[in-house]
C-alpha cells in the first residue's frame, strides 16, 4: 500500500514535465498557424490601427517568449486565462462541455469492450474457423472506417430510414435540461432527480454517438484480445485446467480471458487518447455539445488560450486514466507489485 | 492369465496432420497398466510418450487426433466417449500432472480457489467451505502448511508448486495418475524429495501411476514395469528389473549405455549415432533400423513383430527364431 502511494505520487509528478512539453508544442503550433484571433474577430478588411489596438489589448504584440513566460506563470497558478474572443473564462467554457465528452467516451469505451473482448476471445477459441475469419475481417474493416462516415451511415439507417433513434444533441425537445441539470452528466442528473422519462431520453440520445465511437475502436480490441488469448490458450495451466475436467467454456471465458486481460488493460489506457480524438469527430457528426466541438470551434476562431486549455485538459485526462489503469493492474494480477 | 488391468491401450494411432504431411506421433501402440503399479514410459524427446499420455485423457491439441485404436479404462473406451462423459472422466478417473510446475497453475487465482474449483467441478454438491477444508487436509498430507492455500502460485517455490499439482491430482482420488516428466523442471534435491513423496503417497493411496520420463534414473527408482518408446512405437517392455538389468532391444541397450557413469574411466560420453526418425515419413521397416548397430536386411523392409523374450516384449527381428 505504501509502495502504491509512492508510485502514484511519482507518476503524478512525472506528468508535470509531460505537460510542460505539450504546452510548449501547442503554444508554438497555434501561433504558427496562419491567421490569428484578431483577424478572425475583425475580418480581413479592418483598418490597421484597429488591428494594432486590438493586438495591444490582447498582448499579442509582445515578443513570443514574453507571452510564453506569462502563460506558463498563469498555468502555474492553475489559471487557464480568458478566451480572446468571448468574455468567458477558459475553465468555464471547458467545465460546461467536459461532462458531455466524458459521458460519450465512457459509453463508447463500454461498447468497445463489450464488442471487442468477447468477439476476440471467441475468435481465438474458434481459431481458423469461418467465424474466426469473419470476426477478424470485421475488426479490420471497422478499424479502417472513418468515424464520421460510420456516424453518417448509422444516422441514415437508424435515424432516417427506421426513424427509431435521435441523430443529434444530448436531449430531445420534450426534455428540459434546466429541471435536472446539476453535474452536467445528464445520465447521472436525471437519475438523481428520479426523472426516468428524461433518463430514457438521454440514454436514447447516447446510443448512436457512443455506438459509433465504440465500434470504430472495437477493431483494435478484437485483434488484441485474440492475439493474447491465443498465447494464453497455449499455456500449461489452461491444459491443466482441462485435464481436471473443467468445462471448456469455463476454461476459456474465466481462466484464459482474465489472463489475456492484463495487456488489454494497458491498451485501454492508451486508447483513451484515441477515444478522445474520436470523440472530436463523433461530436461534430452528432452535434454533441462536448469538448471536441468546442475545440474545433475555437480552432476556427484562433482562440489561443481556449485551445491550449482544452489540450491540457485532454492530456490530464489521458494521464489520469493511465494511472488508474496501472492501479487496476495490481488488482487483477497478484504478481504486479509497485 | 487374467490381469487386473486398470488401463488397456490397444493398437493406438495418433496423427497430427500438418502442412507437409501427417506426423504419426503414436503408431500402433498397445500397452496395459495393472492396478497399483507404477509404469514407466521412457524414450527421448519427440518419441510420442507425452502424446500417448495426453491421448489417455483424449486431450490432444489440435490438429492432433486419435485415428484408430482403443483406450480402455476399466473396460470403458475413452476414445469413443462424448464430451460430457470426458468431463467427468478427466480429473476424476485419471488425472495428470505436468512437466513445468511453474506454469501449470493459473497465476491469477489463489491456490485454494483452484483446489475448490477442481473439487466442485466433479462434486458440485460439496460446499465451497467443505472443499476448502478438504484442500487443507490434502496440503497437510503433502507437508505443506494449510495456510498457504490463500497464496498465489508465484508466492511458492517450484517444488512446492509441483506438490500442489500432485495434491490437486489426488484430491479426487483418481484411479490413475499420469505424471508427465514431473521432475524435469526441479533441481536434484527437490526432485529426490518429490520422488519420496510420490512413493509415500503411492503406498498410502495404492496409486496407479504412469510415469513418463526421459530420465532413466528416476524411472529405475520408481517403476515396477517399464515401456520404452522410439519413433512413436513401443520397442521393448517388461519388468524394470529385467529391462534395466538385461535390455534386449538394441535401442534400449544404446539408451542405457549412453548414461554417463562416473565410476567407469570413460574418456568420452557414449552416444548413439544418428538422429530420431522423421515421423512424417518413417522408415518402412523398423524405425530404429537406420541407427541400429545390429541392423539386418529384413529390418529395413519389414516392421518387426513383437517377440516374447523371457517375460519381456521386444519388437526386434533379432529375437525371431
XYZ file of C-alpha atoms in Angstrom:
659
model
C 0.000 0.000 0.000
C 2.794 2.381 0.910
C 4.556 1.431 -2.296
C 1.411 2.081 -4.249
C 1.089 5.578 -2.828
C 4.703 6.286 -3.645
C 4.108 5.010 -7.145
C 1.047 7.196 -7.635
C 2.864 10.280 -6.394
C 5.828 9.591 -8.679
C 3.567 9.087 -11.633
C 1.670 12.271 -10.867
C 4.927 14.218 -10.647
C 6.042 12.746 -13.956
C 3.049 14.268 -15.700
C 4.451 17.745 -14.972
C 7.332 17.594 -17.478
C 4.989 15.918 -19.937
C 2.526 18.795 -19.617
C 5.307 21.321 -19.977
C 6.462 19.810 -23.244
C 2.926 19.536 -24.511
C 2.127 23.126 -23.570
C 5.188 24.384 -25.381
C 4.301 22.484 -28.534
C 0.709 23.650 -28.500
C 1.733 27.213 -27.716
C 4.050 27.323 -30.705
C 1.785 25.424 -33.081
C -1.271 27.609 -32.620
C 0.812 30.723 -33.202
C 2.500 29.288 -36.276
C -0.899 28.510 -37.833
C -1.937 31.094 -40.392
C -4.390 33.650 -39.054
C -4.775 34.977 -35.538
C -7.598 35.855 -33.145
C -7.662 39.485 -34.167
C -8.207 38.905 -37.857
C -10.763 36.191 -37.176
C -12.630 38.608 -34.934
C -12.429 41.697 -37.086
C -12.443 40.114 -40.523
C -9.886 40.768 -43.268
C -10.743 44.376 -44.043
C -10.340 46.135 -40.708
C -8.066 49.229 -40.694
C -4.521 48.643 -39.473
C -4.951 50.964 -36.484
C -7.867 48.951 -35.147
C -5.926 45.716 -35.624
C -2.921 47.119 -33.792
C -5.079 48.395 -30.969
C -6.778 45.020 -30.552
C -3.438 43.234 -30.630
C -2.115 45.533 -27.938
C -5.214 44.824 -25.861
C -4.702 41.064 -26.099
C -0.939 41.323 -25.570
C -0.222 39.717 -28.927
C 2.251 42.433 -29.932
C 4.719 41.417 -27.270
C 7.664 39.139 -28.112
C 6.622 35.449 -28.248
C 8.985 34.480 -25.453
C 7.392 37.002 -23.106
C 3.909 35.751 -23.977
C 5.120 32.203 -23.348
C 6.626 33.074 -19.966
C 3.444 34.876 -18.966
C 1.318 31.930 -19.983
C 3.441 29.476 -18.020
C 3.217 31.628 -14.914
C -0.523 31.751 -15.341
C -0.797 27.979 -15.679
C 1.325 27.528 -12.554
C -1.360 29.410 -10.693
C -3.874 26.985 -12.242
C -5.323 29.909 -14.139
C -6.168 28.975 -17.701
C -6.877 32.563 -18.618
C -9.725 34.071 -20.521
C -10.909 33.479 -24.048
C -9.509 36.006 -26.528
C -12.751 36.077 -28.471
C -15.532 35.861 -25.926
C -15.547 37.286 -22.476
C -15.531 33.931 -20.838
C -13.072 32.160 -18.597
C -11.453 29.183 -20.382
C -12.153 26.911 -17.447
C -15.831 27.870 -17.502
C -16.099 27.028 -21.179
C -14.394 23.686 -20.588
C -16.385 22.948 -17.454
C -19.557 23.453 -19.452
C -18.609 20.953 -22.104
C -16.489 18.346 -20.383
C -19.298 16.223 -18.859
C -20.794 15.647 -22.304
C -17.470 14.392 -23.626
C -16.755 12.191 -20.621
C -20.213 10.690 -20.849
C -19.731 9.954 -24.538
C -16.255 8.440 -24.180
C -17.326 6.396 -21.163
C -20.180 4.743 -23.010
C -18.016 4.488 -26.120
C -15.412 2.565 -24.137
C -18.065 0.265 -22.706
C -19.320 -0.552 -26.197
C -15.756 -1.114 -27.381
C -15.072 -3.561 -24.566
C -18.424 -5.320 -24.842
C -17.899 -5.883 -28.540
C -14.142 -6.241 -28.793
C -13.207 -8.517 -25.892
C -15.843 -11.265 -26.272
C -15.511 -11.348 -30.056
C -11.725 -11.506 -29.808
C -11.875 -14.294 -27.241
C -14.400 -16.217 -29.303
C -12.281 -15.861 -32.446
C -9.224 -17.162 -30.588
C -11.116 -20.129 -29.217
C -12.501 -20.990 -32.672
C -9.207 -20.303 -34.366
C -9.126 -20.734 -38.152
C -12.863 -21.359 -38.365
C -15.217 -19.371 -40.572
C -16.338 -17.408 -37.501
C -12.728 -16.512 -36.744
C -12.135 -15.172 -40.252
C -15.417 -13.265 -40.190
C -14.575 -11.612 -36.879
C -11.071 -10.722 -37.998
C -12.401 -9.246 -41.213
C -14.904 -7.196 -39.240
C -12.088 -5.982 -36.994
C -10.001 -4.717 -39.882
C -12.857 -3.173 -41.802
C -14.335 -1.358 -38.823
C -10.926 -0.003 -37.883
C -10.464 1.442 -41.375
C -13.843 3.159 -41.483
C -13.686 6.877 -40.669
C -15.700 7.790 -37.594
C -17.813 10.402 -39.349
C -18.697 8.073 -42.232
C -19.861 5.356 -39.871
C -21.727 8.028 -37.908
C -23.493 9.285 -41.013
C -24.432 5.756 -42.070
C -25.853 4.929 -38.671
C -27.732 8.223 -38.641
C -29.191 7.418 -42.024
C -30.172 3.860 -41.126
C -31.447 4.268 -37.581
C -32.380 7.927 -37.622
C -33.836 8.476 -41.066
C -34.932 5.159 -42.572
C -36.009 3.342 -39.456
C -36.620 6.511 -37.500
C -36.086 4.916 -34.098
C -33.089 6.810 -32.718
C -32.303 10.516 -32.406
C -29.389 11.662 -34.558
C -28.229 14.811 -32.817
C -27.825 16.512 -29.471
C -27.908 15.221 -25.920
C -31.635 15.589 -25.256
C -34.884 15.787 -27.170
C -37.245 18.754 -27.388
C -39.610 17.487 -24.714
C -36.950 17.335 -22.030
C -35.976 20.468 -20.163
C -32.395 20.320 -19.105
C -32.850 23.037 -16.517
C -35.172 20.779 -14.493
C -32.403 18.336 -13.649
C -29.017 19.771 -14.545
C -26.556 19.649 -11.671
C -23.310 17.961 -12.568
C -23.644 18.131 -16.338
C -23.572 14.349 -16.579
C -27.132 14.022 -17.796
C -27.416 10.281 -17.152
C -26.472 10.901 -13.543
C -28.508 14.071 -13.148
C -31.740 12.562 -14.404
C -31.317 9.615 -12.078
C -30.621 11.933 -9.145
C -33.946 13.709 -9.585
C -35.635 10.406 -10.441
C -36.883 11.705 -13.762
C -36.861 8.377 -15.575
C -38.519 9.713 -18.688
C -35.730 12.206 -19.132
C -33.187 9.476 -18.318
C -34.567 7.301 -21.106
C -34.392 10.235 -23.478
C -30.784 10.960 -22.527
C -29.833 7.304 -22.975
C -31.513 7.171 -26.374
C -29.513 10.170 -27.476
C -26.341 8.475 -26.314
C -26.913 5.332 -28.372
C -25.783 6.380 -31.833
C -22.776 8.523 -30.856
C -21.372 6.004 -28.393
C -22.040 3.053 -30.689
C -20.250 4.873 -33.495
C -17.282 5.694 -31.328
C -17.261 2.267 -29.666
C -17.494 0.219 -32.841
C -14.641 2.002 -34.562
C -12.308 1.240 -31.681
C -13.613 -2.306 -31.167
C -11.473 -3.488 -34.092
C -8.248 -2.931 -32.193
C -9.584 -4.720 -29.152
C -10.682 -7.704 -31.191
C -7.216 -8.139 -32.618
C -5.513 -7.528 -29.313
C -7.772 -9.870 -27.355
C -7.479 -12.567 -29.991
C -3.675 -12.407 -30.075
C -3.401 -12.505 -26.286
C -5.958 -15.275 -25.972
C -4.079 -17.417 -28.468
C -0.981 -17.097 -26.291
C -2.839 -17.827 -23.088
C -4.726 -20.788 -24.538
C -1.381 -22.406 -25.310
C -0.198 -22.235 -21.724
C 0.101 -25.208 -19.412
C -2.403 -24.034 -16.844
C -5.136 -23.993 -19.465
C -4.312 -27.565 -20.437
C -4.063 -28.484 -16.763
C -7.485 -26.991 -16.097
C -8.966 -29.019 -18.939
C -7.189 -32.106 -17.660
C -9.034 -31.541 -14.379
C -12.320 -31.891 -16.218
C -13.321 -28.236 -16.098
C -15.710 -27.313 -18.892
C -14.070 -25.818 -21.950
C -16.298 -22.759 -21.906
C -15.357 -22.024 -18.313
C -11.674 -22.550 -19.043
C -11.784 -20.131 -21.957
C -14.050 -17.442 -20.544
C -12.809 -17.489 -16.974
C -9.273 -18.836 -16.735
C -7.981 -17.649 -20.070
C -9.771 -14.355 -20.525
C -8.604 -12.940 -17.204
C -5.031 -13.726 -18.110
C -5.442 -12.169 -21.521
C -6.987 -9.099 -19.926
C -3.809 -7.632 -18.458
C -2.372 -6.417 -21.782
C -5.849 -5.322 -22.816
C -5.930 -3.031 -19.789
C -2.728 -1.370 -20.939
C -4.288 -0.853 -24.312
C -7.358 0.659 -22.674
C -5.211 3.281 -21.031
C -3.575 4.133 -24.314
C -6.836 4.012 -26.216
C -8.309 6.788 -24.122
C -6.219 9.194 -26.180
C -7.644 7.727 -29.380
C -11.082 7.759 -27.876
C -10.743 11.477 -27.183
C -9.617 12.074 -30.751
C -12.533 10.001 -31.976
C -14.818 11.986 -29.714
C -13.852 15.199 -31.500
C -15.091 13.753 -34.792
C -18.084 11.981 -33.270
C -19.196 15.155 -31.548
C -19.134 17.082 -34.794
C -21.090 14.355 -36.568
C -23.752 14.157 -33.880
C -23.863 17.828 -32.851
C -22.753 16.664 -29.433
C -22.040 19.723 -27.301
C -18.740 18.492 -25.888
C -15.072 19.402 -25.687
C -14.375 18.153 -29.194
C -16.810 20.535 -30.775
C -15.596 23.331 -28.554
C -12.029 22.654 -29.642
C -12.986 22.672 -33.309
C -14.920 25.939 -32.946
C -12.106 27.633 -31.132
C -9.529 26.467 -33.627
C -11.524 28.223 -36.339
C -11.542 31.348 -34.194
C -7.845 31.036 -33.315
C -8.776 31.408 -29.679
C -5.305 30.595 -28.332
C -5.997 30.306 -24.587
C -9.040 28.089 -25.023
C -7.265 25.760 -27.476
C -4.349 25.449 -25.078
C -6.653 24.900 -22.159
C -8.611 22.137 -23.854
C -5.478 20.302 -24.885
C -4.067 20.485 -21.380
C -7.304 19.034 -20.034
C -7.266 16.240 -22.624
C -3.677 15.439 -21.652
C -4.568 15.413 -17.959
C -7.452 13.040 -18.590
C -5.233 10.649 -20.554
C -2.547 10.766 -17.852
C -5.125 10.226 -15.141
C -6.723 7.261 -16.867
C -3.422 5.521 -17.489
C -2.614 5.993 -13.831
C -5.931 4.392 -12.890
C -5.193 1.555 -15.289
C -1.855 0.948 -13.613
C -3.601 0.695 -10.273
C -6.220 -1.707 -11.643
C -3.325 -3.852 -12.883
C -2.300 -4.617 -9.364
C -5.849 -5.624 -8.545
C -6.192 -8.036 -11.476
C -2.742 -9.561 -11.385
C -1.407 -10.506 -7.954
C 2.122 -10.636 -9.348
C 2.211 -6.901 -10.025
C 3.986 -5.004 -7.273
C 4.811 -1.339 -7.043
C -3.822 -65.466 -17.097
C -6.177 -62.625 -16.275
C -4.543 -59.487 -15.114
C -6.220 -56.720 -13.220
C -5.655 -54.029 -15.794
C -6.881 -50.565 -14.977
C -5.891 -49.275 -18.378
C -5.508 -51.049 -21.655
C -4.383 -49.301 -24.784
C -4.996 -51.306 -27.930
C -3.384 -50.508 -31.280
C -3.497 -46.783 -30.715
C -2.675 -44.452 -33.591
C -2.348 -40.705 -33.089
C -1.774 -38.429 -36.048
C -1.040 -34.756 -36.441
C -1.952 -33.655 -39.957
C 0.288 -30.684 -40.768
C 1.033 -28.886 -43.996
C 3.934 -31.121 -45.052
C 2.140 -34.382 -44.327
C 0.930 -36.377 -41.378
C 3.013 -36.864 -38.273
C 2.465 -40.334 -36.875
C 3.168 -39.396 -33.295
C 1.870 -42.673 -31.890
C 1.940 -45.575 -34.285
C 0.148 -48.778 -33.365
C 0.893 -48.783 -29.663
C -0.539 -51.310 -27.234
C 0.086 -51.052 -23.538
C -1.595 -52.132 -20.359
C -1.236 -50.847 -16.845
C -2.100 -53.015 -13.862
C -3.908 -51.662 -10.851
C -1.473 -50.453 -8.238
C 1.679 -50.478 -10.300
C 3.977 -47.747 -11.467
C 4.503 -47.992 -15.193
C 7.490 -46.110 -16.505
C 7.306 -44.804 -20.041
C 10.701 -43.778 -21.350
C 12.108 -42.523 -24.579
C 13.852 -39.490 -25.975
C 12.171 -36.164 -26.708
C 9.655 -36.373 -29.518
C 9.180 -40.126 -29.363
C 5.478 -39.751 -28.640
C 5.437 -40.533 -24.934
C 3.734 -37.308 -23.864
C 1.299 -37.556 -26.765
C 0.409 -41.007 -25.515
C -0.209 -39.534 -22.059
C -2.496 -36.829 -23.405
C -4.364 -39.364 -25.551
C -5.417 -41.201 -22.414
C -7.368 -38.087 -21.410
C -8.359 -37.512 -25.036
C -6.848 -34.098 -24.633
C -4.770 -33.733 -27.771
C -4.161 -30.250 -29.021
C -5.490 -29.649 -32.500
C -4.703 -30.795 -35.109
C -3.775 -33.939 -33.174
C -6.303 -36.744 -33.276
C -6.682 -40.369 -32.374
C -7.119 -42.038 -35.746
C -7.518 -45.627 -34.629
C -7.355 -47.863 -31.619
C -8.923 -48.188 -28.217
C -8.101 -46.892 -24.784
C -9.956 -48.946 -22.218
C -10.118 -47.551 -18.724
C -11.807 -50.109 -16.505
C -13.202 -51.553 -19.753
C -14.751 -48.238 -20.831
C -13.434 -46.914 -24.113
C -12.125 -43.366 -23.744
C -11.773 -42.882 -27.495
C -15.496 -43.231 -28.075
C -16.507 -41.061 -25.096
C -18.513 -37.922 -25.772
C -17.591 -34.502 -24.457
C -19.848 -34.800 -21.421
C -18.514 -38.186 -20.413
C -14.972 -36.936 -20.878
C -15.582 -34.054 -18.483
C -16.470 -36.386 -15.655
C -13.638 -38.716 -16.647
C -10.836 -36.163 -16.712
C -9.546 -35.355 -13.275
C -11.932 -37.709 -11.537
C -10.859 -41.076 -13.025
C -7.499 -40.129 -14.479
C -5.566 -37.053 -13.505
C -2.400 -35.671 -14.941
C 0.491 -33.609 -13.689
C 2.767 -31.719 -15.993
C 6.390 -31.068 -16.594
C 6.567 -27.456 -15.551
C 5.019 -26.749 -12.160
C 5.768 -23.041 -12.615
C 3.267 -22.737 -15.431
C 0.719 -25.392 -14.509
C -1.219 -23.252 -12.062
C -3.257 -20.270 -13.114
C -1.277 -17.247 -11.871
C -4.350 -15.102 -11.213
C -6.211 -17.378 -8.819
C -5.341 -18.354 -5.285
C -4.132 -21.926 -4.965
C -7.016 -22.753 -2.646
C -9.580 -21.465 -5.117
C -8.091 -23.677 -7.790
C -8.448 -26.647 -5.440
C -12.039 -25.744 -4.697
C -12.813 -25.397 -8.368
C -11.325 -28.816 -9.121
C -13.318 -30.457 -6.331
C -16.597 -28.715 -7.080
C -16.317 -29.392 -10.785
C -16.751 -33.071 -10.035
C -18.756 -32.831 -6.848
C -20.994 -29.786 -7.241
C -22.908 -30.685 -4.086
C -19.859 -30.016 -1.926
C -19.999 -26.562 -0.358
C -17.050 -24.256 -1.060
C -16.083 -24.266 2.600
C -16.015 -28.070 2.763
C -13.970 -28.191 -0.407
C -11.543 -25.728 1.120
C -11.248 -27.909 4.222
C -10.522 -30.894 2.025
C -7.822 -28.953 0.243
C -6.310 -28.141 3.648
C -6.275 -31.840 4.523
C -4.537 -32.624 1.250
C -1.922 -29.959 1.833
C -1.149 -31.365 5.273
C -0.621 -34.703 3.639
C 1.866 -33.184 1.257
C 3.783 -31.499 4.045
C 2.658 -28.002 3.182
C 1.164 -25.652 5.754
C -2.584 -25.396 5.010
C -2.441 -21.613 5.482
C -0.646 -21.391 2.173
C -3.876 -22.050 0.319
C -4.578 -18.328 0.333
C -1.386 -17.667 -1.596
C -0.976 -17.199 -5.295
C 1.199 -19.611 -7.277
C 4.015 -17.102 -7.740
C 4.496 -16.954 -3.983
C 5.531 -20.616 -3.878
C 8.696 -22.407 -4.905
C 8.846 -24.802 -7.831
C 8.945 -27.904 -5.671
C 6.017 -26.715 -3.630
C 4.015 -25.964 -6.731
C 4.708 -29.433 -8.048
C 3.479 -30.886 -4.753
C 0.377 -28.713 -5.085
C -0.152 -30.133 -8.569
C 0.088 -33.653 -7.163
C -2.361 -32.708 -4.443
C -4.788 -31.329 -6.977
C -4.351 -34.526 -8.943
C -5.101 -36.699 -5.926
C -7.795 -34.742 -4.146
C -10.480 -36.536 -6.161
C -8.970 -39.990 -5.641
C -8.473 -40.849 -9.297
C -7.730 -44.399 -10.360
C -4.728 -43.451 -12.444
C -2.230 -40.642 -12.180
C -0.304 -39.671 -15.278
C 2.897 -37.880 -14.363
C 4.401 -36.302 -17.443
C 8.058 -35.512 -16.741
C 7.110 -34.385 -13.243
C 10.613 -33.630 -12.060
C 12.272 -32.290 -15.180
C 11.899 -28.687 -14.058
C 13.048 -29.379 -10.494
C 16.585 -29.388 -9.164
C 18.132 -32.642 -7.973
C 17.401 -32.238 -4.276
C 13.806 -31.171 -4.783
C 13.460 -33.989 -7.287
C 14.564 -36.538 -4.700
C 12.118 -35.143 -2.134
C 9.370 -35.179 -4.699
C 10.016 -38.811 -5.621
C 9.999 -39.777 -1.942
C 6.651 -38.086 -1.578
C 5.291 -39.810 -4.657
C 6.449 -43.161 -3.285
C 4.815 -42.487 0.047
C 1.529 -41.373 -1.499
C 1.612 -44.361 -3.740
C 1.670 -46.720 -0.818
C -0.880 -44.748 1.168
C -3.431 -44.443 -1.613
C -2.499 -47.584 -3.538
C -1.970 -45.370 -6.558
C -1.526 -46.480 -10.108
C 0.931 -44.214 -11.870
C 2.014 -43.802 -15.452
C 5.371 -42.124 -15.077
C 6.514 -40.531 -18.299
C 10.145 -39.506 -18.312
C 13.290 -39.334 -20.355
C 15.245 -39.687 -17.128
C 16.120 -43.360 -16.826
C 17.344 -42.844 -13.286
C 14.018 -41.843 -11.809
C 12.185 -44.497 -13.782
C 14.548 -47.181 -12.493
C 13.960 -45.915 -8.988
C 10.173 -45.711 -9.181
C 8.752 -48.068 -11.763
C 7.622 -51.690 -11.464
C 7.433 -52.127 -15.180
C 8.934 -50.096 -17.975
C 7.934 -49.440 -21.571
C 10.439 -47.980 -23.997
C 9.177 -45.917 -26.914
C 11.055 -44.930 -30.013
C 9.720 -43.086 -33.037
C 6.095 -43.371 -31.965
C 6.293 -47.135 -31.376
C 6.960 -49.356 -28.437
C 10.268 -51.146 -28.857
C 10.500 -53.010 -25.590
C 8.614 -53.511 -22.382
C 8.993 -55.607 -19.301
C 9.679 -55.517 -15.597
C 12.020 -52.770 -14.521
C 14.461 -55.293 -13.103
C 14.775 -57.228 -16.359
C 14.741 -54.242 -18.581
C 17.456 -52.338 -16.808
C 19.436 -55.482 -15.945
C 19.287 -57.171 -19.284
C 17.962 -54.958 -22.075
C 17.181 -56.848 -25.282
C 16.373 -54.250 -27.856
C 19.411 -52.543 -29.414
C 17.778 -49.148 -28.785
C 17.323 -49.837 -25.091
C 20.879 -51.130 -24.912
C 22.135 -47.945 -26.549
C 19.972 -45.795 -24.289
C 21.333 -47.435 -21.157
C 24.898 -47.326 -22.445
C 24.655 -43.597 -23.039
C 24.065 -42.842 -19.366
C 27.311 -41.339 -18.129
C 28.898 -43.364 -15.357
C 31.293 -41.605 -13.076
C 32.834 -44.850 -11.836
C 33.970 -46.005 -15.233
C 37.018 -44.402 -16.669
C 35.407 -43.109 -19.848
C 37.342 -40.573 -21.865
C 34.217 -39.670 -23.854
C 30.476 -39.814 -23.406
C 28.915 -42.718 -25.256
C 26.265 -41.580 -27.687
C 24.056 -43.220 -30.263
C 24.926 -42.192 -33.792
C 22.212 -40.751 -35.995
C 19.072 -38.826 -35.214
C 15.483 -39.819 -34.314
C 13.351 -40.731 -37.311
C 11.218 -38.356 -39.315
C 7.711 -39.214 -38.188
C 6.090 -37.758 -41.287
C 7.912 -40.284 -43.422
C 9.189 -43.049 -41.137
C 11.441 -45.834 -42.424
C 9.380 -48.658 -43.954
C 10.723 -51.398 -41.690
C 11.924 -50.949 -38.129
C 12.015 -47.259 -37.144
C 15.337 -47.834 -35.402
C 16.992 -49.574 -38.365
C 18.918 -46.515 -39.642
C 20.694 -46.148 -36.290
C 20.871 -49.777 -35.239
C 24.336 -51.302 -34.825
C 22.956 -54.811 -35.418
C 20.738 -53.991 -38.361
C 19.847 -56.805 -40.785
C 18.423 -56.685 -44.258
C 14.876 -57.555 -43.250
C 14.840 -54.785 -40.598
C 14.910 -52.197 -43.364
C 11.932 -53.692 -45.159
C 9.632 -55.270 -42.619
C 8.270 -53.840 -39.465
C 9.345 -56.159 -36.614
C 6.769 -58.192 -34.785
C 6.706 -58.321 -31.048
C 8.538 -61.281 -29.571
C 8.306 -62.667 -26.116
C 11.815 -62.984 -24.724
C 11.777 -64.485 -21.240
C 8.887 -62.409 -19.999
C 9.719 -59.249 -21.928
C 8.112 -57.980 -25.091
C 10.679 -56.938 -27.661
C 9.900 -55.570 -31.119
C 13.074 -56.683 -32.878
C 13.868 -59.215 -35.591
C 16.942 -60.362 -33.651
C 14.650 -62.431 -31.465
C 12.815 -64.211 -34.252
C 13.772 -67.846 -34.009
